Amino acid sequence: MKSCHILKISSIIFAATLASGCVANCSHTKETENTGSVIQEIPEQEIKPAPEPVAETPKQEAKPEPKAVEASFSTPKPDPKPKEEAKVEPKKEEPKPEPKKEEPKPAPKKEEPKPEPKKEEPKPAPKKEEVADEEYTRSVAQMAGQAVDVATFNKDKEAVLAIINELNSVMKEQNYKSWLNYLDDESKTYWSNKSNLKKAQKRLPVKGLTLATLEDYFKYIFIPSRQGNEMDEIRYETESSVKAVQIRTDEDGHYAGDTVYYYLRKVKGVWKLHLPQM
């Protein structure tokens, strides 16, 4: 029994040693296998990166060097660019100086003689002074204790001469009805009187004419004694009564007197023709 028991124990121990040896061998073989695999794997990893240096991209980057060479050879290319810039510069300069040539515009400045009309403005002033010294003095010389300024004189003279111009047309047409519109009422009344007409008839230079109406006076006295004469100046009797005269001059052209052709009176601000009474 004991021997059997010992045999069992020894068999167990032997089995245990075998097992441990197998374990050790197995572990050793596994380690060797692992190391072998590592050894095999290492060269595989080293082989894989090997192509990377072969395809070293930085070495291929040296290719831009010929590009630089091409750039160096292509250096004449930038030449046309400045040429183009030079072309643009004169184009800009061409139109600009042309409008500056519009400097002849100061030519109107030569119209500086325009102030000459300004000089003409004072010229009428001395003319008025001359009128005041000569014509105006003659016109107001017969006024007694009354005064008419130069402005009123000029206004009255203009109105009187305008009426006389109208009367010239009336006389040419022998328009009796129109003539009546220029007469004042006093003249119409006086020369409608037959006795006054007979007095005037006796003084007619042409004998055999009969003055029976105011129209006869217009045809045989008024028209023949005034037609064809031009009036030059006026002479004041009063502020509202003037004579239209034609001046006479001597051989030297100096004033020598007046010939009276018209008498006018101002009625309600309007100058009317007045026929002198006998």
PDB file of C-alpha atoms in Angstrom:
ATOM      1  CA  MET A   1       0.000   0.000   0.000  1.00  0.00           C
ATOM      2  CA  LYS A   2       2.761   2.336   0.986  1.00  0.00           C
ATOM      3  CA  SER A   3       4.684   1.502  -2.181  1.00  0.00           C
ATOM      4  CA  CYS A   4       1.691   2.192  -4.220  1.00  0.00           C
ATOM      5  CA  HIS A   5       1.271   5.426  -2.471  1.00  0.00           C
ATOM      6  CA  ILE A   6       4.865   6.368  -3.028  1.00  0.00           C
ATOM      7  CA  LEU A   7       4.572   5.492  -6.683  1.00  0.00           C
ATOM      8  CA  LYS A   8       1.614   7.788  -7.057  1.00  0.00           C
ATOM      9  CA  ILE A   9       3.471  10.604  -5.372  1.00  0.00           C
ATOM     10  CA  SER A  10       6.519  10.088  -7.519  1.00  0.00           C
ATOM     11  CA  SER A  11       4.417   9.910 -10.634  1.00  0.00           C
ATOM     12  CA  ILE A  12       2.771  13.149  -9.643  1.00  0.00           C
ATOM     13  CA  ILE A  13       6.114  14.805  -9.035  1.00  0.00           C
ATOM     14  CA  PHE A  14       7.419  13.585 -12.372  1.00  0.00           C
ATOM     15  CA  ALA A  15       4.374  14.795 -14.104  1.00  0.00           C
ATOM     16  CA  ALA A  16       4.778  18.117 -12.397  1.00  0.00           C
ATOM     17  CA  THR A  17       8.386  18.447 -13.494  1.00  0.00           C
ATOM     18  CA  LEU A  18       7.474  17.511 -17.004  1.00  0.00           C
ATOM     19  CA  ALA A  19       4.741  20.008 -16.943  1.00  0.00           C
ATOM     20  CA  SER A  20       7.017  22.720 -15.659  1.00  0.00           C
ATOM     21  CA  GLY A  21       9.624  21.843 -18.235  1.00  0.00           C
ATOM     22  CA  CYS A  22       7.070  21.911 -20.983  1.00  0.00           C
ATOM     23  CA  VAL A  23       5.864  25.218 -19.673  1.00  0.00           C
ATOM     24  CA  ALA A  24       9.384  26.565 -19.648  1.00  0.00           C
ATOM     25  CA  ASN A  25      10.061  25.209 -23.111  1.00  0.00           C
ATOM     26  CA  CYS A  26       6.796  26.493 -24.372  1.00  0.00           C
ATOM     27  CA  SER A  27       7.422  29.917 -22.894  1.00  0.00           C
ATOM     28  CA  HIS A  28      10.925  29.848 -24.345  1.00  0.00           C
ATOM     29  CA  THR A  29       9.644  28.830 -27.701  1.00  0.00           C
ATOM     30  CA  LYS A  30       6.976  31.504 -27.543  1.00  0.00           C
ATOM     31  CA  GLU A  31       9.553  34.119 -26.637  1.00  0.00           C
ATOM     32  CA  THR A  32      11.758  32.920 -29.446  1.00  0.00           C
ATOM     33  CA  GLU A  33       8.801  32.958 -31.754  1.00  0.00           C
ATOM     34  CA  ASN A  34       7.953  36.415 -30.539  1.00  0.00           C
ATOM     35  CA  THR A  35      11.468  37.641 -30.978  1.00  0.00           C
ATOM     36  CA  GLY A  36      11.567  35.989 -34.347  1.00  0.00           C
ATOM     37  CA  SER A  37       8.419  37.683 -35.311  1.00  0.00           C
ATOM     38  CA  VAL A  38       9.812  40.927 -33.992  1.00  0.00           C
ATOM     39  CA  ILE A  39      12.936  40.400 -35.997  1.00  0.00           C
ATOM     40  CA  GLN A  40      10.884  39.675 -39.033  1.00  0.00           C
ATOM     41  CA  GLU A  41       8.590  42.617 -38.416  1.00  0.00           C
ATOM     42  CA  ILE A  42      11.412  45.067 -37.889  1.00  0.00           C
ATOM     43  CA  PRO A  43      12.945  44.549 -41.304  1.00  0.00           C
ATOM     44  CA  GLU A  44       9.503  44.758 -42.874  1.00  0.00           C
ATOM     45  CA  GLN A  45       8.947  48.148 -41.203  1.00  0.00           C
ATOM     46  CA  GLU A  46      12.411  49.240 -42.223  1.00  0.00           C
ATOM     47  CA  ILE A  47      11.770  48.238 -45.836  1.00  0.00           C
ATOM     48  CA  LYS A  48       8.567  50.210 -45.970  1.00  0.00           C
ATOM     49  CA  PRO A  49      10.088  53.593 -45.025  1.00  0.00           C
ATOM     50  CA  ALA A  50      12.974  52.870 -47.408  1.00  0.00           C
ATOM     51  CA  PRO A  51      10.992  53.943 -50.477  1.00  0.00           C
ATOM     52  CA  GLU A  52      10.216  57.214 -48.761  1.00  0.00           C
ATOM     53  CA  PRO A  53      13.771  58.521 -49.046  1.00  0.00           C
ATOM     54  CA  VAL A  54      13.800  57.234 -52.639  1.00  0.00           C
ATOM     55  CA  ALA A  55      10.782  59.374 -53.381  1.00  0.00           C
ATOM     56  CA  GLU A  56      12.223  62.222 -51.398  1.00  0.00           C
ATOM     57  CA  THR A  57       9.989  65.051 -52.418  1.00  0.00           C
ATOM     58  CA  PRO A  58      12.478  67.680 -51.293  1.00  0.00           C
ATOM     59  CA  LYS A  59      14.909  66.362 -53.961  1.00  0.00           C
ATOM     60  CA  GLN A  60      12.181  66.832 -56.511  1.00  0.00           C
ATOM     61  CA  GLU A  61      11.665  70.350 -55.157  1.00  0.00           C
ATOM     62  CA  ALA A  62      14.982  71.134 -56.782  1.00  0.00           C
ATOM     63  CA  LYS A  63      12.939  71.210 -60.023  1.00  0.00           C
ATOM     64  CA  PRO A  64      11.969  74.873 -59.386  1.00  0.00           C
ATOM     65  CA  GLU A  65      15.662  75.626 -59.939  1.00  0.00           C
ATOM     66  CA  PRO A  66      15.260  75.291 -63.683  1.00  0.00           C
ATOM     67  CA  LYS A  67      12.174  77.433 -63.283  1.00  0.00           C
ATOM     68  CA  ALA A  68      14.394  80.026 -61.701  1.00  0.00           C
ATOM     69  CA  VAL A  69      16.682  79.554 -64.647  1.00  0.00           C
ATOM     70  CA  GLU A  70      13.735  80.023 -66.936  1.00  0.00           C
ATOM     71  CA  ALA A  71      12.854  83.134 -64.988  1.00  0.00           C
ATOM     72  CA  SER A  72      16.386  84.329 -65.396  1.00  0.00           C
ATOM     73  CA  PHE A  73      16.147  83.689 -69.117  1.00  0.00           C
ATOM     74  CA  SER A  74      12.727  85.267 -69.181  1.00  0.00           C
ATOM     75  CA  THR A  75      14.042  88.468 -67.581  1.00  0.00           C
ATOM     76  CA  PRO A  76      13.549  90.378 -70.851  1.00  0.00           C
ATOM     77  CA  LYS A  77       9.818  89.714 -70.489  1.00  0.00           C
ATOM     78  CA  PRO A  78       9.320  92.445 -67.851  1.00  0.00           C
ATOM     79  CA  ASP A  79      10.701  94.923 -70.429  1.00  0.00           C
ATOM     80  CA  PRO A  80       7.411  95.271 -72.288  1.00  0.00           C
ATOM     81  CA  LYS A  81       5.628  96.022 -69.051  1.00  0.00           C
ATOM     82  CA  PRO A  82       7.493  99.280 -68.417  1.00  0.00           C
ATOM     83  CA  LYS A  83       7.052 100.015 -72.108  1.00  0.00           C
ATOM     84  CA  GLU A  84       3.342  99.720 -71.658  1.00  0.00           C
ATOM     85  CA  GLU A  85       3.525 101.999 -68.635  1.00  0.00           C
ATOM     86  CA  ALA A  86       5.417 104.514 -70.690  1.00  0.00           C
ATOM     87  CA  LYS A  87       2.671 104.316 -73.315  1.00  0.00           C
ATOM     88  CA  VAL A  88       0.019 105.022 -70.737  1.00  0.00           C
ATOM     89  CA  GLU A  89       1.836 108.033 -69.307  1.00  0.00           C
ATOM     90  CA  PRO A  90       1.900 110.076 -72.519  1.00  0.00           C
ATOM     91  CA  LYS A  91      -1.740 109.238 -73.182  1.00  0.00           C
ATOM     92  CA  LYS A  92      -2.722 110.807 -69.875  1.00  0.00           C
ATOM     93  CA  GLU A  93      -0.572 113.859 -70.516  1.00  0.00           C
ATOM     94  CA  GLU A  94      -1.917 114.482 -74.041  1.00  0.00           C
ATOM     95  CA  PRO A  95      -5.502 115.519 -73.189  1.00  0.00           C
ATOM     96  CA  LYS A  96      -4.612 117.508 -70.093  1.00  0.00           C
ATOM     97  CA  PRO A  97      -2.453 120.189 -71.726  1.00  0.00           C
ATOM     98  CA  GLU A  98      -4.991 120.646 -74.531  1.00  0.00           C
ATOM     99  CA  PRO A  99      -7.725 122.180 -72.346  1.00  0.00           C
ATOM    100  CA  LYS A 100      -5.092 124.389 -70.790  1.00  0.00           C
ATOM    101  CA  LYS A 101      -4.642 125.855 -74.257  1.00  0.00           C
ATOM    102  CA  GLU A 102      -8.062 127.417 -73.720  1.00  0.00           C
ATOM    103  CA  GLU A 103      -6.194 130.343 -72.213  1.00  0.00           C
ATOM    104  CA  PRO A 104      -7.228 132.520 -75.184  1.00  0.00           C
ATOM    105  CA  LYS A 105     -10.492 132.947 -73.253  1.00  0.00           C
ATOM    106  CA  PRO A 106      -9.035 136.086 -71.664  1.00  0.00           C
ATOM    107  CA  ALA A 107      -9.628 137.561 -75.108  1.00  0.00           C
ATOM    108  CA  PRO A 108     -12.995 138.889 -73.845  1.00  0.00           C
ATOM    109  CA  LYS A 109     -10.970 140.784 -71.309  1.00  0.00           C
ATOM    110  CA  LYS A 110      -9.957 142.912 -74.246  1.00  0.00           C
ATOM    111  CA  GLU A 111     -13.544 144.098 -74.120  1.00  0.00           C
ATOM    112  CA  GLU A 112     -12.399 146.454 -71.406  1.00  0.00           C
ATOM    113  CA  PRO A 113     -13.566 149.326 -73.596  1.00  0.00           C
ATOM    114  CA  LYS A 114     -17.018 148.425 -72.194  1.00  0.00           C
ATOM    115  CA  PRO A 115     -16.527 151.076 -69.511  1.00  0.00           C
ATOM    116  CA  GLU A 116     -16.770 153.517 -72.412  1.00  0.00           C
ATOM    117  CA  PRO A 117     -20.583 153.452 -72.270  1.00  0.00           C
ATOM    118  CA  LYS A 118     -20.211 154.325 -68.612  1.00  0.00           C
ATOM    119  CA  LYS A 119     -18.300 157.364 -69.752  1.00  0.00           C
ATOM    120  CA  GLU A 120     -21.160 158.099 -72.102  1.00  0.00           C
ATOM    121  CA  GLU A 121     -23.548 158.205 -69.164  1.00  0.00           C
ATOM    122  CA  PRO A 122     -22.035 161.377 -67.748  1.00  0.00           C
ATOM    123  CA  LYS A 123     -21.931 162.853 -71.261  1.00  0.00           C
ATOM    124  CA  PRO A 124     -25.673 163.516 -71.371  1.00  0.00           C
ATOM    125  CA  ALA A 125     -25.271 165.346 -68.090  1.00  0.00           C
ATOM    126  CA  PRO A 126     -23.142 168.075 -69.622  1.00  0.00           C
ATOM    127  CA  LYS A 127     -25.583 168.217 -72.524  1.00  0.00           C
ATOM    128  CA  LYS A 128     -28.306 169.012 -70.036  1.00  0.00           C
ATOM    129  CA  GLU A 129     -26.031 171.607 -68.539  1.00  0.00           C
ATOM    130  CA  GLU A 130     -25.537 173.099 -71.984  1.00  0.00           C
ATOM    131  CA  VAL A 131     -29.317 173.122 -72.416  1.00  0.00           C
ATOM    132  CA  ALA A 132     -29.636 174.787 -69.037  1.00  0.00           C
ATOM    133  CA  ASP A 133     -27.027 177.353 -70.035  1.00  0.00           C
ATOM    134  CA  GLU A 134     -28.354 178.076 -73.532  1.00  0.00           C
ATOM    135  CA  GLU A 135     -31.718 176.675 -74.651  1.00  0.00           C
ATOM    136  CA  TYR A 136     -33.161 176.448 -71.170  1.00  0.00           C
ATOM    137  CA  THR A 137     -32.136 180.026 -70.465  1.00  0.00           C
ATOM    138  CA  ARG A 138     -33.781 181.205 -73.684  1.00  0.00           C
ATOM    139  CA  SER A 139     -36.916 179.181 -72.949  1.00  0.00           C
ATOM    140  CA  VAL A 140     -37.575 180.623 -69.509  1.00  0.00           C
ATOM    141  CA  ALA A 141     -36.318 184.156 -70.194  1.00  0.00           C
ATOM    142  CA  GLN A 142     -39.854 185.567 -70.751  1.00  0.00           C
ATOM    143  CA  MET A 143     -41.329 184.140 -67.561  1.00  0.00           C
ATOM    144  CA  ALA A 144     -42.216 186.760 -65.000  1.00  0.00           C
ATOM    145  CA  GLY A 145     -41.798 185.690 -61.395  1.00  0.00           C
ATOM    146  CA  GLN A 146     -42.208 181.997 -62.250  1.00  0.00           C
ATOM    147  CA  ALA A 147     -39.722 179.160 -62.415  1.00  0.00           C
ATOM    148  CA  VAL A 148     -39.554 175.872 -64.305  1.00  0.00           C
ATOM    149  CA  ASP A 149     -36.770 173.412 -63.540  1.00  0.00           C
ATOM    150  CA  VAL A 150     -34.744 171.670 -66.233  1.00  0.00           C
ATOM    151  CA  ALA A 151     -36.550 168.336 -65.777  1.00  0.00           C
ATOM    152  CA  THR A 152     -39.961 169.950 -66.329  1.00  0.00           C
ATOM    153  CA  PHE A 153     -38.623 171.888 -69.301  1.00  0.00           C
ATOM    154  CA  ASN A 154     -37.346 168.724 -70.992  1.00  0.00           C
ATOM    155  CA  LYS A 155     -40.639 166.932 -70.366  1.00  0.00           C
ATOM    156  CA  ASP A 156     -42.746 169.809 -71.715  1.00  0.00           C
ATOM    157  CA  LYS A 157     -40.558 170.240 -74.777  1.00  0.00           C
ATOM    158  CA  GLU A 158     -40.830 166.545 -75.644  1.00  0.00           C
ATOM    159  CA  ALA A 159     -44.638 166.589 -75.325  1.00  0.00           C
ATOM    160  CA  VAL A 160     -45.052 169.790 -77.378  1.00  0.00           C
ATOM    161  CA  LEU A 161     -42.818 168.644 -80.240  1.00  0.00           C
ATOM    162  CA  ALA A 162     -44.669 165.307 -80.360  1.00  0.00           C
ATOM    163  CA  ILE A 163     -47.995 167.140 -80.817  1.00  0.00           C
ATOM    164  CA  ILE A 164     -46.530 169.263 -83.594  1.00  0.00           C
ATOM    165  CA  ASN A 165     -45.330 166.168 -85.450  1.00  0.00           C
ATOM    166  CA  GLU A 166     -48.865 164.803 -85.307  1.00  0.00           C
ATOM    167  CA  LEU A 167     -50.225 168.122 -86.580  1.00  0.00           C
ATOM    168  CA  ASN A 168     -47.912 167.912 -89.604  1.00  0.00           C
ATOM    169  CA  SER A 169     -49.677 164.693 -90.639  1.00  0.00           C
ATOM    170  CA  VAL A 170     -53.070 166.269 -90.049  1.00  0.00           C
ATOM    171  CA  MET A 171     -52.177 169.250 -92.276  1.00  0.00           C
ATOM    172  CA  LYS A 172     -50.932 167.032 -95.097  1.00  0.00           C
ATOM    173  CA  GLU A 173     -54.236 165.176 -95.102  1.00  0.00           C
ATOM    174  CA  GLN A 174     -56.206 168.407 -94.467  1.00  0.00           C
ATOM    175  CA  ASN A 175     -58.118 166.443 -91.861  1.00  0.00           C
ATOM    176  CA  TYR A 176     -60.255 169.140 -90.259  1.00  0.00           C
ATOM    177  CA  LYS A 177     -62.069 166.836 -87.796  1.00  0.00           C
ATOM    178  CA  SER A 178     -58.799 165.523 -86.394  1.00  0.00           C
ATOM    179  CA  TRP A 179     -57.457 169.057 -86.137  1.00  0.00           C
ATOM    180  CA  LEU A 180     -60.381 170.052 -83.905  1.00  0.00           C
ATOM    181  CA  ASN A 181     -59.263 167.475 -81.336  1.00  0.00           C
ATOM    182  CA  TYR A 182     -56.014 169.412 -80.799  1.00  0.00           C
ATOM    183  CA  LEU A 183     -57.712 172.833 -80.282  1.00  0.00           C
ATOM    184  CA  ASP A 184     -58.587 174.241 -76.873  1.00  0.00           C
ATOM    185  CA  ASP A 185     -62.193 175.350 -76.293  1.00  0.00           C
ATOM    186  CA  GLU A 186     -61.336 179.041 -76.224  1.00  0.00           C
ATOM    187  CA  SER A 187     -59.913 178.924 -79.744  1.00  0.00           C
ATOM    188  CA  LYS A 188     -62.900 177.021 -81.089  1.00  0.00           C
ATOM    189  CA  THR A 189     -65.284 179.621 -79.692  1.00  0.00           C
ATOM    190  CA  TYR A 190     -63.320 182.657 -80.839  1.00  0.00           C
ATOM    191  CA  TRP A 191     -62.676 181.518 -84.415  1.00  0.00           C
ATOM    192  CA  SER A 192     -66.189 180.258 -84.944  1.00  0.00           C
ATOM    193  CA  ASN A 193     -67.345 183.865 -84.661  1.00  0.00           C
ATOM    194  CA  LYS A 194     -67.892 185.307 -88.164  1.00  0.00           C
ATOM    195  CA  SER A 195     -66.901 188.834 -87.166  1.00  0.00           C
ATOM    196  CA  ASN A 196     -63.492 187.571 -86.037  1.00  0.00           C
ATOM    197  CA  LEU A 197     -63.168 185.599 -89.260  1.00  0.00           C
ATOM    198  CA  LYS A 198     -63.848 188.750 -91.337  1.00  0.00           C
ATOM    199  CA  LYS A 199     -61.090 190.591 -89.476  1.00  0.00           C
ATOM    200  CA  ALA A 200     -58.672 187.834 -90.337  1.00  0.00           C
ATOM    201  CA  GLN A 201     -59.913 187.760 -93.942  1.00  0.00           C
ATOM    202  CA  LYS A 202     -58.818 191.359 -94.475  1.00  0.00           C
ATOM    203  CA  ARG A 203     -55.225 190.407 -93.491  1.00  0.00           C
ATOM    204  CA  LEU A 204     -54.940 187.530 -95.904  1.00  0.00           C
ATOM    205  CA  PRO A 205     -52.090 187.964 -98.385  1.00  0.00           C
ATOM    206  CA  VAL A 206     -54.336 186.457-101.073  1.00  0.00           C
ATOM    207  CA  LYS A 207     -57.320 188.570-101.895  1.00  0.00           C
ATOM    208  CA  GLY A 208     -60.713 187.154-102.836  1.00  0.00           C
ATOM    209  CA  LEU A 209     -60.736 184.401-100.172  1.00  0.00           C
ATOM    210  CA  THR A 210     -63.725 184.212 -97.878  1.00  0.00           C
ATOM    211  CA  LEU A 211     -63.488 182.994 -94.262  1.00  0.00           C
ATOM    212  CA  ALA A 212     -66.995 181.971 -93.255  1.00  0.00           C
ATOM    213  CA  THR A 213     -66.264 179.045 -90.900  1.00  0.00           C
ATOM    214  CA  LEU A 214     -63.560 177.675 -88.640  1.00  0.00           C
ATOM    215  CA  GLU A 215     -62.811 175.102 -91.330  1.00  0.00           C
ATOM    216  CA  ASP A 216     -61.989 177.941 -93.723  1.00  0.00           C
ATOM    217  CA  TYR A 217     -59.573 179.299 -91.162  1.00  0.00           C
ATOM    218  CA  PHE A 218     -57.923 175.828 -90.976  1.00  0.00           C
ATOM    219  CA  LYS A 219     -57.531 175.574 -94.771  1.00  0.00           C
ATOM    220  CA  TYR A 220     -56.559 179.141 -95.706  1.00  0.00           C
ATOM    221  CA  ILE A 221     -54.702 180.445 -92.669  1.00  0.00           C
ATOM    222  CA  PHE A 222     -53.507 177.688 -90.353  1.00  0.00           C
ATOM    223  CA  ILE A 223     -52.107 175.229 -92.947  1.00  0.00           C
ATOM    224  CA  PRO A 224     -50.347 177.693 -95.319  1.00  0.00           C
ATOM    225  CA  SER A 225     -48.609 179.560 -92.499  1.00  0.00           C
ATOM    226  CA  ARG A 226     -47.203 176.477 -90.758  1.00  0.00           C
ATOM    227  CA  GLN A 227     -46.878 173.553 -93.149  1.00  0.00           C
ATOM    228  CA  GLY A 228     -43.292 172.540 -94.007  1.00  0.00           C
ATOM    229  CA  ASN A 229     -41.656 174.208 -91.000  1.00  0.00           C
ATOM    230  CA  GLU A 230     -39.860 172.303 -88.258  1.00  0.00           C
ATOM    231  CA  MET A 231     -39.860 173.410 -84.655  1.00  0.00           C
ATOM    232  CA  ASP A 232     -36.606 173.566 -82.671  1.00  0.00           C
ATOM    233  CA  GLU A 233     -37.390 174.884 -79.219  1.00  0.00           C
ATOM    234  CA  ILE A 234     -40.122 176.108 -76.900  1.00  0.00           C
ATOM    235  CA  ARG A 235     -40.522 179.409 -75.064  1.00  0.00           C
ATOM    236  CA  TYR A 236     -42.397 179.718 -71.789  1.00  0.00           C
ATOM    237  CA  GLU A 237     -44.896 182.537 -71.266  1.00  0.00           C
ATOM    238  CA  THR A 238     -46.123 180.901 -68.077  1.00  0.00           C
ATOM    239  CA  GLU A 239     -45.838 177.472 -66.562  1.00  0.00           C
ATOM    240  CA  SER A 240     -48.930 176.398 -68.574  1.00  0.00           C
ATOM    241  CA  SER A 241     -48.411 178.454 -71.743  1.00  0.00           C
ATOM    242  CA  VAL A 242     -45.608 177.999 -74.298  1.00  0.00           C
ATOM    243  CA  LYS A 243     -44.672 178.897 -77.856  1.00  0.00           C
ATOM    244  CA  ALA A 244     -43.086 176.480 -80.319  1.00  0.00           C
ATOM    245  CA  VAL A 245     -40.451 178.284 -82.330  1.00  0.00           C
ATOM    246  CA  GLN A 246     -37.966 177.823 -85.121  1.00  0.00           C
ATOM    247  CA  ILE A 247     -34.694 179.497 -84.239  1.00  0.00           C
ATOM    248  CA  ARG A 248     -32.806 181.793 -86.615  1.00  0.00           C
ATOM    249  CA  THR A 249     -29.034 181.924 -86.847  1.00  0.00           C
ATOM    250  CA  ASP A 250     -26.559 184.363 -88.353  1.00  0.00           C
ATOM    251  CA  GLU A 251     -23.820 183.624 -90.865  1.00  0.00           C
ATOM    252  CA  ASP A 252     -21.563 182.300 -88.089  1.00  0.00           C
ATOM    253  CA  GLY A 253     -24.256 179.896 -86.858  1.00  0.00           C
ATOM    254  CA  HIS A 254     -24.981 181.857 -83.688  1.00  0.00           C
ATOM    255  CA  TYR A 255     -28.492 182.288 -82.323  1.00  0.00           C
ATOM    256  CA  ALA A 256     -30.199 185.295 -83.910  1.00  0.00           C
ATOM    257  CA  GLY A 257     -33.881 185.040 -82.885  1.00  0.00           C
ATOM    258  CA  ASP A 258     -37.129 183.069 -83.061  1.00  0.00           C
ATOM    259  CA  THR A 259     -40.005 182.591 -85.476  1.00  0.00           C
ATOM    260  CA  VAL A 260     -43.168 181.611 -83.621  1.00  0.00           C
ATOM    261  CA  TYR A 261     -45.463 179.068 -85.297  1.00  0.00           C
ATOM    262  CA  TYR A 262     -47.540 177.511 -82.524  1.00  0.00           C
ATOM    263  CA  TYR A 263     -49.062 178.514 -79.229  1.00  0.00           C
ATOM    264  CA  LEU A 264     -50.008 175.807 -76.757  1.00  0.00           C
ATOM    265  CA  ARG A 265     -51.642 175.796 -73.360  1.00  0.00           C
ATOM    266  CA  LYS A 266     -51.774 173.080 -70.762  1.00  0.00           C
ATOM    267  CA  VAL A 267     -55.376 172.121 -69.961  1.00  0.00           C
ATOM    268  CA  LYS A 268     -55.858 169.535 -67.209  1.00  0.00           C
ATOM    269  CA  GLY A 269     -52.293 168.323 -67.692  1.00  0.00           C
ATOM    270  CA  VAL A 270     -52.608 168.016 -71.515  1.00  0.00           C
ATOM    271  CA  TRP A 271     -51.071 170.438 -74.002  1.00  0.00           C
ATOM    272  CA  LYS A 272     -53.680 171.888 -76.371  1.00  0.00           C
ATOM    273  CA  LEU A 273     -53.229 174.002 -79.497  1.00  0.00           C
ATOM    274  CA  HIS A 274     -54.188 177.639 -78.937  1.00  0.00           C
ATOM    275  CA  LEU A 275     -54.974 180.011 -81.843  1.00  0.00           C
ATOM    276  CA  PRO A 276     -53.915 183.571 -81.047  1.00  0.00           C
ATOM    277  CA  GLN A 277     -56.649 186.181 -81.114  1.00  0.00           C
ATOM    278  CA  MET A 278     -56.656 189.438 -83.072  1.00  0.00           C
TER     279      MET A 278
END
